[in-house]
PDB file of C-alpha atoms in Angstrom:
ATOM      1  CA  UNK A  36       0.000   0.000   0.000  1.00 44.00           C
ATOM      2  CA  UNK A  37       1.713   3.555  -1.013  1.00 42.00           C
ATOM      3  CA  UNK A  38       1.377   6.508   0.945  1.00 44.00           C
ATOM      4  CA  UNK A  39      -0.020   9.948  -1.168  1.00 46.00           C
ATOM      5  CA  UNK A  40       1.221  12.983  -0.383  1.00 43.00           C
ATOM      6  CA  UNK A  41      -0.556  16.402  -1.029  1.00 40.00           C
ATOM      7  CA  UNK A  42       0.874  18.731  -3.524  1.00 47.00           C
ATOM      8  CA  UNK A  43      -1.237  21.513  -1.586  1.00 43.00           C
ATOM      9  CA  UNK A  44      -0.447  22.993   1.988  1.00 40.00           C
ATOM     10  CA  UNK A  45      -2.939  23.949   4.425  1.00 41.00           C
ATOM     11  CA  UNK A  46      -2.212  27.721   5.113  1.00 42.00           C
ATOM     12  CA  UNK A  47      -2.568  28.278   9.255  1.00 46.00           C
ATOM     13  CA  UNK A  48      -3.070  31.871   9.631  1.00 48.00           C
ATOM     14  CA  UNK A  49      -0.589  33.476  12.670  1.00 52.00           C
ATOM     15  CA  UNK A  50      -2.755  33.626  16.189  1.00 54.00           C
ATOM     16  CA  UNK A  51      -3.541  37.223  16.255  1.00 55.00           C
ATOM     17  CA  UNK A  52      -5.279  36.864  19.839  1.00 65.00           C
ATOM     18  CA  UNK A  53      -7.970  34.800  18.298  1.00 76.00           C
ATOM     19  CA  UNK A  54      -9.299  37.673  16.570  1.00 87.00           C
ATOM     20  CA  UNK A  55      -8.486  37.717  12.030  1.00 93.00           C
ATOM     21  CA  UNK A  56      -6.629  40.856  11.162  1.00 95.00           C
ATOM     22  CA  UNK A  57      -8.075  42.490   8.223  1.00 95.00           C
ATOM     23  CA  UNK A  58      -6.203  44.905   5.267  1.00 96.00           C
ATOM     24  CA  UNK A  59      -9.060  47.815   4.616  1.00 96.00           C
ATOM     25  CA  UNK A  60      -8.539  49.537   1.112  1.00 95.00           C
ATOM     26  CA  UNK A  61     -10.876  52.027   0.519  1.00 91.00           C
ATOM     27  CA  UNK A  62     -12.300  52.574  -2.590  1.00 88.00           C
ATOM     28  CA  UNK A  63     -12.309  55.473  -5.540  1.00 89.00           C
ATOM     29  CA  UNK A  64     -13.544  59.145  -3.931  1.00 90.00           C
ATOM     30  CA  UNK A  65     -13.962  57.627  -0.531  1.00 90.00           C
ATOM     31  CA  UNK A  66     -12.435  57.642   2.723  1.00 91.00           C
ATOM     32  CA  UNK A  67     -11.502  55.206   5.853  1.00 93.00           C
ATOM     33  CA  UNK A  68     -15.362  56.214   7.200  1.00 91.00           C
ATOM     34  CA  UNK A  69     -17.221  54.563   4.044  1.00 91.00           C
ATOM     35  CA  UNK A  70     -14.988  51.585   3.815  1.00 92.00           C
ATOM     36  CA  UNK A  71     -15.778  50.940   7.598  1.00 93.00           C
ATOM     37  CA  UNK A  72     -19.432  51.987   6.853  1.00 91.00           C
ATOM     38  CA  UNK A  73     -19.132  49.103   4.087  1.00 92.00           C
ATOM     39  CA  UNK A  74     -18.240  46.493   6.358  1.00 95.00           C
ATOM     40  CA  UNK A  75     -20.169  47.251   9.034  1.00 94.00           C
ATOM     41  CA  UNK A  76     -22.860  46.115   6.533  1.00 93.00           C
ATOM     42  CA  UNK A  77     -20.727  42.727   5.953  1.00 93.00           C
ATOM     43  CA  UNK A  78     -21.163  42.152  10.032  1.00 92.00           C
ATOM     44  CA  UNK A  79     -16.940  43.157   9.846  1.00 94.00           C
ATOM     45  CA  UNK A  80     -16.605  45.323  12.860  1.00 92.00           C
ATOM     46  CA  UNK A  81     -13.817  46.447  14.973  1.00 92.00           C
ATOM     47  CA  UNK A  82     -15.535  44.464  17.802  1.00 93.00           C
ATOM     48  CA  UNK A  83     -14.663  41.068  16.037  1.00 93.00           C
ATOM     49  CA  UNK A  84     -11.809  41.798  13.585  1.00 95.00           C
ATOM     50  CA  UNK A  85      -8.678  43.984  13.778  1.00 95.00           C
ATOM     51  CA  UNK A  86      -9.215  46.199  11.186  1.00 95.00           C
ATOM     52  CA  UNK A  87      -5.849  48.461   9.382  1.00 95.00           C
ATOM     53  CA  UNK A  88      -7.911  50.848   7.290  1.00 95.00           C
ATOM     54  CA  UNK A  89      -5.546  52.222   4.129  1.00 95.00           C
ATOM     55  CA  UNK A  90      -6.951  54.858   1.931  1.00 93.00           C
ATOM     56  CA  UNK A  91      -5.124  56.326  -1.761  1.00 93.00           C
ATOM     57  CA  UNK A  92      -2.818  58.703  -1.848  1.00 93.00           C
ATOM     58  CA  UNK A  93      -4.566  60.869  -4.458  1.00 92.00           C
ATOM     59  CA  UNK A  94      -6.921  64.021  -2.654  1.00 91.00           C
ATOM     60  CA  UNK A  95     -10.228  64.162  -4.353  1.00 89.00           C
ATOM     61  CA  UNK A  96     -12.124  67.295  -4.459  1.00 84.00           C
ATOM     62  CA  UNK A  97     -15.335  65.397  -3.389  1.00 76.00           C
ATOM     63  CA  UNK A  98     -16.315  62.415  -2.626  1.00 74.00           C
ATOM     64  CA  UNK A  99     -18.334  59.712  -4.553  1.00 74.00           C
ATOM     65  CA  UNK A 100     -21.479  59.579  -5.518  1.00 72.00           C
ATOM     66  CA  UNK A 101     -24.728  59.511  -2.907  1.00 68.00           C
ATOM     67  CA  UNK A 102     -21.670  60.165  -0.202  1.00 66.00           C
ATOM     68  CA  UNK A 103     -22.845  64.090   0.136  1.00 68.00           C
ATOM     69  CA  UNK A 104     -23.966  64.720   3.936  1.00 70.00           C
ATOM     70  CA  UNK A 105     -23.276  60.731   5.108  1.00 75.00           C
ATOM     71  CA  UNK A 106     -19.778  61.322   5.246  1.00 79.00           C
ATOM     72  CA  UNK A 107     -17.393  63.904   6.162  1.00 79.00           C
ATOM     73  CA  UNK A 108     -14.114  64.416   3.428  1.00 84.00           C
ATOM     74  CA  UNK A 109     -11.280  64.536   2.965  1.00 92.00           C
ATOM     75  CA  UNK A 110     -11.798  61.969   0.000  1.00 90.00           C
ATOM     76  CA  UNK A 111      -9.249  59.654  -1.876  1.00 93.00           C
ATOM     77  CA  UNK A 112      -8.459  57.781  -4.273  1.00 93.00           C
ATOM     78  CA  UNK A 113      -5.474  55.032  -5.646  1.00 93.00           C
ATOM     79  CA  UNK A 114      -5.840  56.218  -9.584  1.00 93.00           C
ATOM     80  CA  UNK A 115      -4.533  59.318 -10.982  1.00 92.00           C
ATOM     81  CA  UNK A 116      -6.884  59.752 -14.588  1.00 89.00           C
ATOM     82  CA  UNK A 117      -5.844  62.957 -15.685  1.00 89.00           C
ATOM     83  CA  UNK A 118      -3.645  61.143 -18.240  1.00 92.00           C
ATOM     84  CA  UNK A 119      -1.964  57.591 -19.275  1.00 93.00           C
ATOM     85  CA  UNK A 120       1.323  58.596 -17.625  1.00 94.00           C
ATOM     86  CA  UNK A 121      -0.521  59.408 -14.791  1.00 91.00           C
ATOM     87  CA  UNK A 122      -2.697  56.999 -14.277  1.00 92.00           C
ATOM     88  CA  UNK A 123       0.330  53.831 -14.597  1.00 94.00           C
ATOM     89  CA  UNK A 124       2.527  56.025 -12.585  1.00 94.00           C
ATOM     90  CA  UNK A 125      -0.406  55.989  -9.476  1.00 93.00           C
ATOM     91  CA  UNK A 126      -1.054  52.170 -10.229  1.00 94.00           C
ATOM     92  CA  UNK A 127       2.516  51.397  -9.505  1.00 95.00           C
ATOM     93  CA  UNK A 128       2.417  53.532  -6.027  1.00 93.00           C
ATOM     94  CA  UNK A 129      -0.876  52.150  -5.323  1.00 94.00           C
ATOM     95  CA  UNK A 130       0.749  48.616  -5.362  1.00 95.00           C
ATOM     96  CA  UNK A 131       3.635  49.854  -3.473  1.00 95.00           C
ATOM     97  CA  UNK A 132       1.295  51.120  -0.866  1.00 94.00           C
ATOM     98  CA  UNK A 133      -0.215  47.878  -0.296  1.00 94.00           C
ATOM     99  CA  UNK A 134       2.907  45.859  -0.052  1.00 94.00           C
ATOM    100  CA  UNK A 135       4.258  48.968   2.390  1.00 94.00           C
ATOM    101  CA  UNK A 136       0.925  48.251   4.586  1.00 94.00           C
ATOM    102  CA  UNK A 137       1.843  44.766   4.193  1.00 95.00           C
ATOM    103  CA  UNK A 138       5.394  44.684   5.484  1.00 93.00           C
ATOM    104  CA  UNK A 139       5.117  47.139   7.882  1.00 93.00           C
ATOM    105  CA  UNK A 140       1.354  46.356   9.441  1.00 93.00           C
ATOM    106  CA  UNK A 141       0.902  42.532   8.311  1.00 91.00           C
ATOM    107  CA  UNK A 142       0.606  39.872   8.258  1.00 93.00           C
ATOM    108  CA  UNK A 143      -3.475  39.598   7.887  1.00 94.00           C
ATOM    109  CA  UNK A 144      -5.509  37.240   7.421  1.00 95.00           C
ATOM    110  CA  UNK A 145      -7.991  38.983   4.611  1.00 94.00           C
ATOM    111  CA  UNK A 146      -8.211  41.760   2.425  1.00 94.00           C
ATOM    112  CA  UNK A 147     -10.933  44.179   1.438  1.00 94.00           C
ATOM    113  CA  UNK A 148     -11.469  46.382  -1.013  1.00 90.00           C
ATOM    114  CA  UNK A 149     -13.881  47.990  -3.000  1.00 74.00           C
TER     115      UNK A 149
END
């Protein structure tokens, strides 16, 4: 009788306390309030989940649509559209970003963003 052995791993997440640490990236003309509006909505609170809320680096004059009077600026976002140049140049510090947030704040056990 042979013995099989899995080509897959079971990924054990680090013991954070008990509680699963989750990366936050808020979305386009938003802020860290909406994206934690947003998963308060998923049941994802502070109260059950360490949360490390990470909005763009771009300032947006206003914030997204239906967000007028709900939430209070300032408002961001990861893209840069005023031109091609622009816009690759802000996806590559978006990424950096991330992996920044990673390294310095992870690990975590999920991501969200929207």
């Amino acid at each position: 009788m042979s013995s099989r052995v899995s080509r897959f791993t079971t990924f054990v997440p680090p013991d954070h306390g008990g509680r699963p640490r989750i990366l936050a990236l808020c979305g386009a003309k938003s802020n860290n309030e909406v994206t934690r509006l947003q998963l308060e909505n998923l049941n994802i609170t502070e109260a059950n989940f360490d949360i490390f809320f990470l909005h763009g680096p771009i300032i947006e004059d206003d914030g997204g649509e239906g967000l007028q009077g709900m939430v209070h600026g300032p408002f961001y976002s990861w893209i840069d559209q005023s031109d091609a140049r622009a816009t690759d140049e802000s996806i590559v510090n978006g990424v950096r970003l991330v992996l920044q947030a990673v390294q310095h704040h992870g690990p975590f056990d999920g991501i969200y963003g929207f």
